[in-house]
Coordinates of C-alpha atoms in Angstrom, one line a residue:
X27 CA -3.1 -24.1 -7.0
X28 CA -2.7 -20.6 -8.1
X29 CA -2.9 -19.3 -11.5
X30 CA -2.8 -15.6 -12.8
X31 CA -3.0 -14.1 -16.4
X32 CA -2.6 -11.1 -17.6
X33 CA -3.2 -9.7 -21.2
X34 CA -1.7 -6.3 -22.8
X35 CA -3.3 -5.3 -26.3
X36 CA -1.1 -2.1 -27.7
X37 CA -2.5 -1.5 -30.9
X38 CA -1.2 2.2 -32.8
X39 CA -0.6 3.7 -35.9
X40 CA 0.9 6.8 -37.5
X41 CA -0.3 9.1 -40.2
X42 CA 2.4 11.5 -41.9
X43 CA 1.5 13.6 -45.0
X44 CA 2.4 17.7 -45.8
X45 CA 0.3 20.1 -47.5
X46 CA 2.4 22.3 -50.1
X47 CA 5.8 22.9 -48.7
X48 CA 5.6 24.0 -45.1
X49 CA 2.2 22.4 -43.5
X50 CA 3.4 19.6 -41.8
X51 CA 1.2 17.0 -40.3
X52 CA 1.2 13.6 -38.1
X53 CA -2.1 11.9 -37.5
X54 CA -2.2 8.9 -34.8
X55 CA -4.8 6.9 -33.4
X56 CA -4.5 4.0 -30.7
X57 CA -6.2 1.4 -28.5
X58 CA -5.2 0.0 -25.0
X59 CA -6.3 -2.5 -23.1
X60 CA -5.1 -4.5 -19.7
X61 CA -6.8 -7.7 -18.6
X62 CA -5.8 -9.6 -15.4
X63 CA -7.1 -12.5 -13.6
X64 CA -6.0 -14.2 -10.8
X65 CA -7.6 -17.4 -8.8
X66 CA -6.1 -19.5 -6.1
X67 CA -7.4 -22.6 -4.2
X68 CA -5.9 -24.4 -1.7
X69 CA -7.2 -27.7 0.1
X70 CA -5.8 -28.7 3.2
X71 CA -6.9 -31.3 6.4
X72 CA -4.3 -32.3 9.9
X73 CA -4.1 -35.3 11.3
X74 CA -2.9 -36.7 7.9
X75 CA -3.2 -40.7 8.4
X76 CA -0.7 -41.5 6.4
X77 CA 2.6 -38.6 5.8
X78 CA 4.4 -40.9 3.3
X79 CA 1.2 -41.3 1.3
X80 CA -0.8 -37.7 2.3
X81 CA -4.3 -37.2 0.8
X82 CA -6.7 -34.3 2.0
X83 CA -9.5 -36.3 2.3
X84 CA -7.6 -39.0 4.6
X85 CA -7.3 -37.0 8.4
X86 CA -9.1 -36.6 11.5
X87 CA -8.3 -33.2 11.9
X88 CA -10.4 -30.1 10.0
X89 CA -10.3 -29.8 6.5
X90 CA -9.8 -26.3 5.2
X91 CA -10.7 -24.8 1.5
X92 CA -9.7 -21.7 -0.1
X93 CA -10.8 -20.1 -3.0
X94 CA -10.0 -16.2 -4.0
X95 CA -10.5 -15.2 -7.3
X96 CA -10.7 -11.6 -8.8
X97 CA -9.6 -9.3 -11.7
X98 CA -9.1 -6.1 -12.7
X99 CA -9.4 -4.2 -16.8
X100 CA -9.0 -1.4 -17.8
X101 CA -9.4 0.0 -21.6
X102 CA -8.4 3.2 -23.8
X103 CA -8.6 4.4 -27.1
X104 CA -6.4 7.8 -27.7
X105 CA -5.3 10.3 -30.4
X106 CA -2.8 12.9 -31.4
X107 CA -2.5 15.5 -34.0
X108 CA 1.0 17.3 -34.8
X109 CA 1.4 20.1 -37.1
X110 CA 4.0 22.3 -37.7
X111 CA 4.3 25.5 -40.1
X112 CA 7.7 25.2 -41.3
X113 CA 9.5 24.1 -38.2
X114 CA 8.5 27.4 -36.7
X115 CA 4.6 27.0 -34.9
X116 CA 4.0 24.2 -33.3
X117 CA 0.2 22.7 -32.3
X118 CA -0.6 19.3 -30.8
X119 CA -4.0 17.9 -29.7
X120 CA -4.5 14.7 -28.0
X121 CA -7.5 13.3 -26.8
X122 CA -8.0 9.7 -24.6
X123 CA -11.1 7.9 -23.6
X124 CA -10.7 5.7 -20.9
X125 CA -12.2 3.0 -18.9
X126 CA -11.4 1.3 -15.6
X127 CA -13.4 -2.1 -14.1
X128 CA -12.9 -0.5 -10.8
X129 CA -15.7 1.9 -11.0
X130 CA -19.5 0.6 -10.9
X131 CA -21.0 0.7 -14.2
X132 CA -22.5 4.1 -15.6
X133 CA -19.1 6.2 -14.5
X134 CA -16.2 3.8 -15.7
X135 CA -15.5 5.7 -18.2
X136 CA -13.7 9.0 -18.9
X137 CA -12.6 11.4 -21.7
X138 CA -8.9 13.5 -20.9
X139 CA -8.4 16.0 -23.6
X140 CA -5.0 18.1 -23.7
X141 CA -3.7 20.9 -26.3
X142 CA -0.1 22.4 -26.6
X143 CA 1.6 25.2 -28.3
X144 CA 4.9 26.0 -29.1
X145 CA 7.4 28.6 -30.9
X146 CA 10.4 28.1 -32.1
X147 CA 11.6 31.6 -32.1
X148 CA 15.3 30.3 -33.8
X149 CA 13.4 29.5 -37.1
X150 CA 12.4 32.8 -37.4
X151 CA 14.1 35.3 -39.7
X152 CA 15.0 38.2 -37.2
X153 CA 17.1 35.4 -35.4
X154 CA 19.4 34.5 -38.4
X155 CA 22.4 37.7 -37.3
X156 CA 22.7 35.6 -33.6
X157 CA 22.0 32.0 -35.2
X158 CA 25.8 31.4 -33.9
X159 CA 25.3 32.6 -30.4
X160 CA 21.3 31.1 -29.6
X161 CA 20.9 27.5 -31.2
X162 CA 17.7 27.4 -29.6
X163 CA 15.1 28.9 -28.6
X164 CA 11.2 27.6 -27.9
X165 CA 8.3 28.6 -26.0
X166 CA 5.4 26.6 -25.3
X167 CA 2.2 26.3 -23.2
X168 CA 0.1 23.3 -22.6
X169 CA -3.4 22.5 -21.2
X170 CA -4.8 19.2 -20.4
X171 CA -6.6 16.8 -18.1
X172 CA -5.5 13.6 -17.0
X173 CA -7.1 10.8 -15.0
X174 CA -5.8 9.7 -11.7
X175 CA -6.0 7.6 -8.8
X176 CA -7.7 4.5 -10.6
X177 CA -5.1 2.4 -8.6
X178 CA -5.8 3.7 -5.0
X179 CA -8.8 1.5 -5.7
X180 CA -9.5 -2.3 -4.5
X181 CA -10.8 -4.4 -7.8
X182 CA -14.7 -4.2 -6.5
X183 CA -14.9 -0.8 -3.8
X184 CA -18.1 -0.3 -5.5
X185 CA -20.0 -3.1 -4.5
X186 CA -21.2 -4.3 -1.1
X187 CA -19.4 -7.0 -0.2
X188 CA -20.4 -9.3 2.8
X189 CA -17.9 -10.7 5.6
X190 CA -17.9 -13.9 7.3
X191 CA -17.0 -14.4 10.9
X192 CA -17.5 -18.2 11.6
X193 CA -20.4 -19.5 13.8
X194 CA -22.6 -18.6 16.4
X195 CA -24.9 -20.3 18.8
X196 CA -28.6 -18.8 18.6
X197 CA -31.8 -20.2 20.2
X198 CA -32.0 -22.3 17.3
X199 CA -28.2 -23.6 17.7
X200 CA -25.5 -22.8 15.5
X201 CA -25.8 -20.4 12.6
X202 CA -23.2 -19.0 10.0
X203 CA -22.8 -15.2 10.8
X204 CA -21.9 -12.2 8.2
X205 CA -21.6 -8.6 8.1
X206 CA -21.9 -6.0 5.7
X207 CA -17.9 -5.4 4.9
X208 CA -18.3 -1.5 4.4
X209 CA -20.1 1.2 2.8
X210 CA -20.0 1.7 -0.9
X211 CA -20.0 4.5 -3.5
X212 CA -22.0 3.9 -6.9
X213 CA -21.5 7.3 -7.9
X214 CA -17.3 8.0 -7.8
X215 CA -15.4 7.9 -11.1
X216 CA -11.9 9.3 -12.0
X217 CA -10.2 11.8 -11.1
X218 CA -9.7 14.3 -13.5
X219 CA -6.2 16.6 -13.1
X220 CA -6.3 20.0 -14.7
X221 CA -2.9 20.8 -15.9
X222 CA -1.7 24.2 -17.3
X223 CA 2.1 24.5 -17.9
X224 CA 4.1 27.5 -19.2
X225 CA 8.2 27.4 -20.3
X226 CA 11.2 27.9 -22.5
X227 CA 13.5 25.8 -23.7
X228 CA 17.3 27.5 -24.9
X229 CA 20.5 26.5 -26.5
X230 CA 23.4 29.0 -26.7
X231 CA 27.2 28.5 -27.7
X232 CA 26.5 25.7 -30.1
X233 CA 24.6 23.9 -27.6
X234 CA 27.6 23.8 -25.3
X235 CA 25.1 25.8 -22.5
X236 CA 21.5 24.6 -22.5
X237 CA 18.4 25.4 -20.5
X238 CA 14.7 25.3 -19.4
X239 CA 12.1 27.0 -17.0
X240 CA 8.9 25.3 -16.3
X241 CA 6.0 26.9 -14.3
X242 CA 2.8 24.5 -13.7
X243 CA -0.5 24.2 -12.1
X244 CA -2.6 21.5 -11.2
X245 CA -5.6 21.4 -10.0
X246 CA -7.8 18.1 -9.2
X247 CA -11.6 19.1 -8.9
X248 CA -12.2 15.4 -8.0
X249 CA -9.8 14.2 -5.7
X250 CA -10.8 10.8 -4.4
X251 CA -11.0 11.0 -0.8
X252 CA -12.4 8.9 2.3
X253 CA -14.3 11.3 4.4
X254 CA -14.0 11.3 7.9
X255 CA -17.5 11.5 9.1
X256 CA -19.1 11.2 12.7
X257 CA -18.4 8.4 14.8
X258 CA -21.9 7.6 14.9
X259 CA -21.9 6.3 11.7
X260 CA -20.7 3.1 12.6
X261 CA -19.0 1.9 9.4
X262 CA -16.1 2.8 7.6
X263 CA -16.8 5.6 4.7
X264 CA -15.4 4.7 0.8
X265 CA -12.8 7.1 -1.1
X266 CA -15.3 9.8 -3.2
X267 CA -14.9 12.7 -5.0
X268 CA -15.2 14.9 -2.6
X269 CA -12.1 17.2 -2.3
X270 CA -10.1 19.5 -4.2
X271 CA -6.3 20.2 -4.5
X272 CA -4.3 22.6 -6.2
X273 CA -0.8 22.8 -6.7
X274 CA 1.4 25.4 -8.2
X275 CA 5.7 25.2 -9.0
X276 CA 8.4 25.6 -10.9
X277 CA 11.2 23.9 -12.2
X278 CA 14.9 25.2 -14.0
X279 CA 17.5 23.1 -15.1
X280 CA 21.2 24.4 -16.9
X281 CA 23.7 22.2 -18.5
X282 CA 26.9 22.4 -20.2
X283 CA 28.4 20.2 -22.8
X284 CA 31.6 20.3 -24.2
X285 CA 35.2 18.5 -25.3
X286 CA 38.8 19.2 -24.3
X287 CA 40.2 16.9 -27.2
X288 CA 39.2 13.2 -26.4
X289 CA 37.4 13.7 -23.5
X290 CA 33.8 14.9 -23.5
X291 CA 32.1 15.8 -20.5
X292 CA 29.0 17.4 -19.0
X293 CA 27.9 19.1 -15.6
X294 CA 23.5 19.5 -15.3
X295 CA 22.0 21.7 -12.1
X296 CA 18.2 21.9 -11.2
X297 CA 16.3 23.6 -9.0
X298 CA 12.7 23.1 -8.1
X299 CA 9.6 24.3 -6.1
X300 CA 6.4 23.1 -5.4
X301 CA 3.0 24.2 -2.7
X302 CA 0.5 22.1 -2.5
X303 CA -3.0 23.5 -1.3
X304 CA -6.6 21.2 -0.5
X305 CA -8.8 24.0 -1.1
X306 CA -11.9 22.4 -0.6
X307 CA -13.2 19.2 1.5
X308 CA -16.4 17.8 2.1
X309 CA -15.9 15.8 5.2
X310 CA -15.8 16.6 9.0
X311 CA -12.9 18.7 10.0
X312 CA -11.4 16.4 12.4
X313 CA -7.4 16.2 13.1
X314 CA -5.2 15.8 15.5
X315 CA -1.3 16.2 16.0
X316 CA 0.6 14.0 13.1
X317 CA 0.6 13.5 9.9
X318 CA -3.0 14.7 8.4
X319 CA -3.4 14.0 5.1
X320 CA -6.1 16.3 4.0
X321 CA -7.7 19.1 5.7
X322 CA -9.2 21.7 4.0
X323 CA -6.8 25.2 3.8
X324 CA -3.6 23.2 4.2
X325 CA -1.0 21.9 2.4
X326 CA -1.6 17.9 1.4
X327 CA -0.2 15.6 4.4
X328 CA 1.0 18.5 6.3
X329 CA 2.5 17.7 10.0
X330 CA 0.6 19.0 13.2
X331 CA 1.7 19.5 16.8
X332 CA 1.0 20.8 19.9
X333 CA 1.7 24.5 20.8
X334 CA 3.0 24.8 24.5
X335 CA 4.2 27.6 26.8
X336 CA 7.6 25.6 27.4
X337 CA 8.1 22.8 29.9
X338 CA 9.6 22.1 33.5
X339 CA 13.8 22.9 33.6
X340 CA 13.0 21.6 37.6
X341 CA 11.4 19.8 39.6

């Protein structure tokens, strides 16, 4: 028997109203919420007596039972404000407050604002003489954090689970056996991404020839990590926020759009770049060649190998 349900609540609503003739505004408020559950049992013995008529409790083998159940939530309640002075400057604000069941009680729960700006410099009136060659033409800057890495998680990390490992015999004669299943974290929460971007957006030629340049920055103060700590610790260490990455790039794209009588047709080009740096982490600087995925000064899951003087063209 296995039996999973899952629940999705989207709940929003919009707010649009102008003050005078050129203060536009939208107003919109929200709630989120995800709910799964999932259970599963299974019953079953060898030996059956009878495999025309089978019944678990009819064998003279061993009977095994199963039973797994768990879930997972998570919750959010979020925000935006638009407003626009006459098509020209642009402002938006959004705000989230978030919760996930996958953090211990006391740090489930995080606030990610973010702000934008923008400019569209065609609206303006020094623009009008070229209005036929630049159809467009925007800047705009954003700041914001987000929250990451909730689904990296197992449903309960943040509790000490125990592990069974069948039967021993003790002075005493057989005993059920269990063993702490790994260390746990109480204190970990989300990750929070810093994000600063910076572009332009253009249209020229009657939006035949388009455009856009995008340069970011990320930065994650709180990247979830599992240190790597002394062998001598004996057990295996839990993801925490204990790193830092940053990552800086750009991205450009060009397009063109345009007819020869009844046929349309378009031709798009990009071109990115992106560096990734862990600039800080907390754990034991251990490595060897591969794939490492974090060490402190490198880019994230940078390749190692070894460095040798050559090798044998003889014997």
């Amino acid at each position: 028997y296995a039996h999973t349900r899952y629940q999705s609540i989207n709940l929003y609503s919009n707010y649009l109203f102008t003050l005078g003739d050129k203060h536009n505004f939208t107003v919109m408020a929200g709630y989120q919420e995800e709910n799964n559950d999932y259970s599963y049992m299974k019953n079953s013995i060898t030996g059956l007596y009878s495999t025309s008529n089978p019944n678990v409790g009819m064998g003279t083998g061993d009977k095994t039972v199963v039973d797994t159940r768990n879930g997972w939530a998570t919750r959010g309640f979020f925000g935006r404000v638009n407003y626009d002075y006459d098509g020209r400057y642009l402002l938006e604000l959004n705000g989230r407050y978030d919760g996930s069941s996958r953090f211990a009680k006391g740090n489930r729960w995080g606030f990610f604002p973010s702000a934008s700006l923008g400019w569209n410099i065609t609206r303006e009136q020094f623009m009008m003489p070229i209005a036929d060659v630049v159809s467009n033409l925007k800047l705009r800057a954003s700041y914001g954090v987000t929250g990451g890495a909730v689904s990296s998680l197992g449903n309960y990390d943040y509790l000490a689970t125990m592990n069974t490992t069948g039967t021993y015999y003790f002075n005493s004669g057989l005993a059920s056996t269990a063993y702490l299943g790994s260390m746990t974290d109480y204190s970990r929460s989300w990750e929070k991404l810093h994000n600063l971007n910076i572009g332009v957006d253009f249209s020229l030629l009657d939006n035949r020839l388009s455009g856009s340049f995008d340069w970011y920055k990320k930065t994650n103060n709180s990247m979830l990590v599992a240190l790597t700590y002394p062998d001598v610790l004996g057990a295996t260490a839990p993801a925490t926020n204990d790193a830092k990455l940053r990552v800086k790039g750009w991205e450009a794209a060009l397009s063109w759009n345009d007819r020869k009588g009844d046929v349309e047709y378009w031709v798009t080009a990009s071109l990115a770049d992106a560096k990734s740096m862990v600039t800080e982490y907390s754990g034991t600087d251990v490595w060897q060649a591969g794939l490492v995925k974090v060490r402190e000064g490198y880019p994230l899951n940078s390749l190692f190998v070894y460095k040798t003087d050559g090798y044998f063209k003889s014997y």
